[in-house]
Amino acid sequence: MYKYILRRILIMIPMLVLISIIVFTFSKLAPGDPFTGEFDPRITKDILDKKRAMFNLYDPPYKQYLSWLKNVLQGNFGVSMRFGFPVSDLLAERIPNTLFLAITSLIITLIVSIPIGIISARRPYSLIDYSATTFGFLGLATPNFYAGLIAIYLFSIQFGWLPAQGTITAGADYTGLALFWDKFKHVIMPASTLGLAQTAGYMRYMRSEMMEVMGKDFIRTARSKGMPERVILYKHTLRNALIPIITLLGFEFGALVAGAVITENVFSWPGVGTLFLNAVINRDYPIIMAINLIIATMVLVGNLLADIFYVIVDPRIRYD
Amino acid sequence: METQIDTRHSASKSLNKSKENTPWRIAFRKFKRNRMAVLGVWVLLIIVMIGIFAPYLTPHDPEYADLLNTNGKPDKVHWLGTDSSGRDIFARLLYGSRISLIIGFSAMLFTIVIGTILGSVAGYYGGKIDNIIMRLADIQLNFPFLLLVMTVVAILKEINILIFVSVMAFVSWPGITRIIRATFLSLREQEFILSARSIGGSDFRIIFRHMLPNAMGPIIVNATLFMAGMIISESALSFIGFGVPQPTPTWGNMLTEALSLRVLQYEPWAWIPPGIMIVITVLAINFIGDGLRDALDPRMRKS
Amino acid sequence: MKQTVLVEVKNLKKYFPIKGGILKRTIGHIKAVDDVSFTMYKGETLGIVGESGSGKSTMGRTMIRLYEPTEGEVFFEGDNLFKYSRKEMRRVRKGMQMVFQDPFASLNPRMTIAELIEEPMVVHKLYDRSERNEKVKELLNKVGLQAEYGSLYPHEFSGGQRQRVGLARALSINPKLIIADEPVSALDVSVQAQVINLMKDLQDEFELTYLFIAHDLSVVKHLSDRVGVMYLGRLVELANKKDLYSGPVHPYTQALLSAVPVPNPRLKKERIILEGDIPSPANPPSGCVFHPRCKYATDRCRVEKPLWREIAKDHYVACHLVD
Amino acid sequence: MQTEPLLIIRDLKTYFYTDGKEVKAVDGVNFQIYKGETVALVGESGSGKSVTSMSILRLIPDPPGKIVNGEIIFNKLDLLKLSESDINEIRGNEISMIFQEPMTSLNPVFTIGEQIMEGLRHHHNLDKANARKKAIRLLQLVGFPRAEDIIDEYPHQLSGGMRQRAMIAMAMSLEPKLLIADEPTTALDVTIQAQILELMRDVKEKFNTSILLITHDLGVVAEMADRVLVMYGGQIVEEGDVYTIFESPNHPYTKGLLSSIPSLNDDKDRLESIEGTVPAAHEFPKGCRFAPRCGEKKLSICEEKLPQLQEIGNGHKVRCFLYERVEA
Amino acid sequence: SSTTTDEPTQPDQTNEGTTNDEGNKEEATGPVEGGTVSFAMFSAPGGIFNPLLYEDAYEWNVIGFVFEALLEQLPDLSYGPSLAESWEFSEDKRSITFKLRKGVKWHDGEEFTADDVVYTYTVLAHPDYTGTRSYIVEPFVGFEEFNSGETDTFKGVEKIDDYTVVFHLKEAAPNALDNINFPIAPEHVYGKYEVKDLVNAPETKASPIGTGPFKLDKIVTNESYELVRFDDYWNGKPYLDKIIWKVINQDVAPGLLKSGQLDVMADLNPSDVDLVKNIEGVKIWETPDFGYQYMGFKFGKLEEDGSITPFDKVYNDKKLRQAMAYAINRQGIVDGLLKGHGTVMNAPIPPVSWAAASPDQLNTYPYDPEKAKQLLDEAGYKDIDGDGFREDPNGNKFEITLDYPTGNKVREKSAPIIQQNLKEVGINIKLNAPRDVGSHYDAVGNDEVELFLAGWGLTTDPDPSGIWKSTDTWNFPRWVNEESDRLIQEGLSLKAFDMDYRKDVYVKWQQLVNDELPYIFLYSQNSITAYSDRIQNVKPDAFGITRDIHKWWVKQ
Ligand SMILES: Nc1ncnc2c1ncn2[C@@H]1O[C@H](COP(=O)(O)OP(=O)(O)OP(=O)(O)O)[C@@H](O)[C@H]1O
Ligand SMILES: Nc1ncnc2c1ncn2[C@@H]1O[C@H](COP(=O)(O)OP(=O)(O)OP(=O)(O)O)[C@@H](O)[C@H]1O
Ligand SMILES: [Mg+2]
Ligand SMILES: [Mg+2]
């Protein structure tokens, strides 16, 4: 197992290199550079050229890439051309926020979708099932920026229950439990909107997975042993139904981070999504590269984690 | 086991109604029994009609900006008011169904074509080709969709619907490819494929005559769901400024154009209609997809 | 009776790679067929029995190159099949056809019966359209189905009827050899007999040669002239039906025969109950593959592979005990 | 030899409702099982064997299935009238089942031990350690020399035969009075089948359990059964002790069946065969369900009316007009 | 000189503004101490809170209350004292002597002295300086020598004593003060660092030390920035306890204003004004802006060697350009898209500037399609083939491509309207899909477009050099006109120290541009601020509402 994980991690390296080459090519293909949009006429071309030279923008692209790669191998993601700060500092500010958002979203998704999925699988074509289905489809069909806006309108402005923007209350200086509660109130709305489609999807998926497993022979075996319904549902069925869900989860992370671009925008959530959006617009390629690399790594690690979880829930799978 | 039993009713009985018993017709009958799916078809049909006959349904040009009447309230002339550039929202809604459906449909078609070709080649031949295609897909899957579209759109000098759609297809082929490959992989082991090979059938024949028709189920189902997803994606891209540019109306950019709390609260006519159209269309397509899944899924043949 | 040789299989091997790890590298082999040699004569039925996973299907498929062999040669009417290019091979397939075990999976559900039966003729560009139609009707009649059934789809048929369609399809291009891979195993008992009878009739009429694969020893006995027994990818015994059933030599054949339940409540026969389970073909036991379950096994059996020898006329066996 | 039936089934009807069709999977089945005897239920695929057996423990999936009529009296209790929790007390405890597919009948994500112990702990309130001890004993009983290891292994680590033995250990763990074995060896190889049948005989002797053995292999029937029930089209068409059925079968279907099996011992050139196919359960003929396939002796009434199961002597019952003593 | 509009700039402009509630009714109770005011900004600051290095307007939002310059620009655009009590030009106008204010304390208690001034301007000229503001000191004597490393000291700034500093300029310039006024950084804090490391100094990223009324106290990065009052502020202890800048989505902000989660919001969307106006307890302050939007024509290509190769385009014909100006409903755009919160522009100096030509001095090109058609007919552009579009005088089809960037929503919306307007008079415009700002200006800068939309944000001085001289990099149209160049030069001459003379020159220049139309000037959008009436003592002016923020107080 450990050897397997190690191998998987090693194999990520060439993948990441390839990804970085592609991203680099893309960002070099895009016209302009971070200084194109900055044309304060008092800032003469010479000043800009000096800055461009500072970032080696006049080197041939392959050289730029190689020096970037060399730096990354030494753990240095370079300096943002736009902000002048080390990219790693910028990311360190934002990644925790995005992770917090994404993980909360994932938790909400699971907390909501799995039980509802189970209930609708247990009573298919019941009122609950139909309501869940309707909600599910609505969730799938509502663009999440709109869901976010409507949520802000309702819960923040009309009812005043939840804060609309940011991660914590500015100037409140909460500590301990109050801080936690404050953060929770801030994250709940963006996290739910971010996970809206996922929640809906998982719910449908859970339902069909549960129904499928319920039809399996071994459930009949468990029934024939006189196991109560509760045991059959939560022990025998659920564990099997969760297996494919876990695979999905592995892929989910990348999607969440991508979706975060939009949600972060609506909720002014200071995460990597908005940073990335701006970096793309500004051609701040050290940031683009770093974020892509990190997302790719997260996706790869997500897949790896999914595989590891897989082993935990499904004894049929063994890696060695 | 049940499969056997169900089909055991003697062939002679069904002789006279043979034309009704092609596998497609059976699926069709099953589909017809799914009320939500049929409703979905009707709704979609109506929306398509709206798109086709838009010029006859409204006298307004959806791109004509009347600067004297921006953010107008609904009235007898502009049934749903006007947008911030003074364009008739109702007209944009009607014409928008054209563009949104065209985008959804052609992005889906592009993707399906790429996905089917790559997926079937990978699934049928396996080995090195499979490995290469799947590695590519893995790498591609590592770029979240939105991020990739953003990057690609930023590079391109010009965006029109065709290019937009190609970009969407270009970044979304891996999902479909995987599904089709998986279908082909499992089909490849089926005895009827071996049988086709044992009579000396060529690869071409096997892929097109035997495998593809049997893979149509998953392909169609995924195609519908994918189309729904594309309509949503277009609106999301519009939101971050990478969608189909104005003045071309799409539901997505209509929705984002009307994106502010003011509009949300005081000008519901500007956002509810495109919002509802997106939701209804996506719902309809999803229901159709669901219905198709049930109708085409061989596992469901039991009953 | 001296007969002409139709097929000669020499040292046929088929290993499936076991892929593992993320690189999908080959980390081992399933020795599905491991050094098998035998001869088939024109017009005979050679039965192959053996337990599940012993490599019967793989052998049948590799013989006609549905799987590329790992090693060995197969001569069909004197020509080495493995020398042909893929394209030539497609042409040669005319002479050898296959009937599959699962009547539900072996017919393309999206084609009509007529299309299915016609397809081999289309592939080999035989006859024109109307001739083919005629031929399809004729074949349907031959296998005992009404000609009108041609326009129906497989799902509208019962298992027995489908197996008939499978036979008609195989017969449509006048093959010399038919490999029947458990053609009746999936059928109901009362229908099984219909198909077996039909196969016999067709053999007589078309001078077919059958390789008849099954795990039901009584069915094999009924249909075959000679019978081979497979165990873990190898042939352990091959002989005339009479010799094999009345005087099995290999301990495995003996156990197999004794294990068959006989539909006679009064006959309480003495069983050889084998210990243990069949090992995995991925790492077969050393020496004689049967030795872990063989109560006569000696030290020699554990280390030395027994040779495939003719111990009596037309009676081959691979066992150290018969020296 | 028998005194009092352990299980009595009266006029059991189990129907399925799918696609607007009514499928009469089991349509008026009557029989008894006595203590300590092995009753074989034979019949072709789709004849309703499994549905009959699953009806006993009320394992019919509802929807689409429903037991529409009948009584299932076990130990003077009508199982069909019990509450869900009461029937759970019977299941596994008094009556247990093993199924045809050893590959899919065990939950792949739990160890063999967990699955055996689950029943023990639930029904007998054993603690973990005792349940484990008992499970190991059971595994040894079904012929696992390394029971201590096997108990912690997962189903996929075992071969088909081993899984079926584990299933038997599980079924016997609570020493049930009745064991229902639905085609327990169909998926297994002959040599392994021999092991399992041997084991079932052992176990039966040890616990004096009655067995309802479902199979379509007449060889297995001849070997194992005391009494035989032959099913066709959702009904029992013939019933009798094993010798009667094999030596003097009366129903044309039973006869046909017996003569269509190739035997190791005789060398017929052609097999007798029953023409036609088994009718689908939703389109039975109006009269006798075997009538369309029945050979020479068919009477005109056969196509008109459904014959009743009649006793024609010493526990031998047949559902055929040829043997109907009292014309209805 | 000028800056781009594509980033909001720090407001430095003037002129009368309007509020919806004229005059602040002072509460009878008088000012009380304490309270917090929260400001909204729509994008997170980059995070360089150092006056020497900051890059974007959002950063300035935060440190604008922390740092102060030598001079303060007054509502009438003239300069008044701040850290410098007085200043004096030499005879030749090439030296300026600043007398610094005594007793000014940095936030850490240190005394502000001439060393800080010298330090600030020396860093800007330093060879290792990583920021972009070296242009401030470029006009200083000795810049080149110091910047190239030839000399160790910067001769341009000279400390006379602790409270006297002299700036030496290479040339006299009437707009010198405007060019050189710059926030002063403390030497005792930043002097510890090598110039090249300044960007990573802790005092750059957080806890900057300034002389202003508020200290930056707490940062929740990219989210909120909390300033607390500086008790020893030289101009009097501020009343407010805290000012919090919050990063907030622009679409959501008006709602938060309503729910009281926000007190001040600048850059209100014109279409939201009516909504916000109706919110109880919210006031609106609206003032014209120096920035403007335009549609430019590309006349040529700027070559590597600095020369310009002219293009041969239909729109080289002045009549065509003028016809286009008549054809575009610019007032309609202001009324429809800006809801009237803006003005139509006709020349490159916005009406709010003291140097602006009055409307009667210019051709205002009112919306007049008929006039446009007439001009086009006269110039020989006629629809010959009857497709509704005019052909050029040679009878060839013509089509002009219009490029525009995303980002500014109103500008984005105006592009299709321009196309539609021009179509109505028979001019065929091909609208390229909008591109993000970077790509757009890359294409514009590389002269790869025909028509393009863009905008300028200007500082208060009317000097157009930088964007209007033929050789300027930012002369996007590549418009070459000797007369224009001459007038621009004249505007900076010694004579131009006379304001009236200078204005005359600029009026002439505006008339020239107004006639030649290398741009079609579109509109100037007002800047609109909404703020809570909880805040007392607000003195709105052309620069917004934050002047004398230390005198603000809130009703508890
Ligand atoms: N395509 C394949 N890839 C990998 N392994 C295979 C493949 N086909 C068969 N095998 C393996 O080869 C061995 C022999 O299989 P084969 O199907 O030939 O056995 P068989 O005797 O026909 O069994 P059965 O009676 O179950 O059909 C088995 O262990 C099987 O798992
Ligand atoms: N879940 C179900 N839904 C619908 N019909 C069913 C279901 N289960 C069984 N049936 C029907 O009941 C009839 C009897 O099936 P049953 O499984 O009892 O046959 P069997 O005799 O056990 O056959 P086999 O030998 O194949 O196991 C069949 O016609 C089948 O179609
Ligand atoms: Mg096989
Ligand atoms: Mg059954």
XYZ file of N, CA, C and O in Angstrom, chain B residues 59-60 73-81 88:
48
model
N -42.539 41.655 -32.851
C -42.112 42.574 -33.914
C -40.748 43.176 -33.615
O -40.172 43.844 -34.460
N -40.237 42.959 -32.393
C -39.017 43.654 -32.008
C -37.758 42.947 -32.487
O -37.724 41.729 -32.599
N -40.085 49.405 -17.796
C -41.012 48.443 -17.192
C -41.830 47.774 -18.290
O -41.961 48.315 -19.388
N -42.414 46.634 -17.982
C -43.267 45.987 -18.982
C -44.421 46.898 -19.353
O -44.985 47.571 -18.497
N -44.728 46.943 -20.606
C -45.918 47.675 -21.034
C -46.473 47.006 -22.278
O -46.042 45.918 -22.644
N -47.405 47.649 -22.938
C -48.066 46.997 -24.067
C -47.090 46.725 -25.210
O -47.216 45.760 -25.944
N -46.118 47.596 -25.369
C -45.170 47.430 -26.471
C -44.087 46.422 -26.090
O -43.812 45.477 -26.826
N -43.492 46.667 -24.949
C -42.451 45.750 -24.478
C -43.027 44.907 -23.359
O -43.113 45.344 -22.214
N -43.428 43.716 -23.705
C -44.181 42.894 -22.759
C -43.399 42.593 -21.497
O -43.946 42.439 -20.429
N -42.100 42.450 -21.654
C -41.291 42.177 -20.467
C -40.337 43.334 -20.206
O -39.272 43.157 -19.620
N -40.697 44.505 -20.686
C -39.844 45.660 -20.455
C -38.616 45.636 -21.338
O -38.511 44.857 -22.292
N -35.612 45.044 -26.210
C -36.835 44.400 -25.761
C -36.528 43.036 -25.146
O -35.997 42.144 -25.816
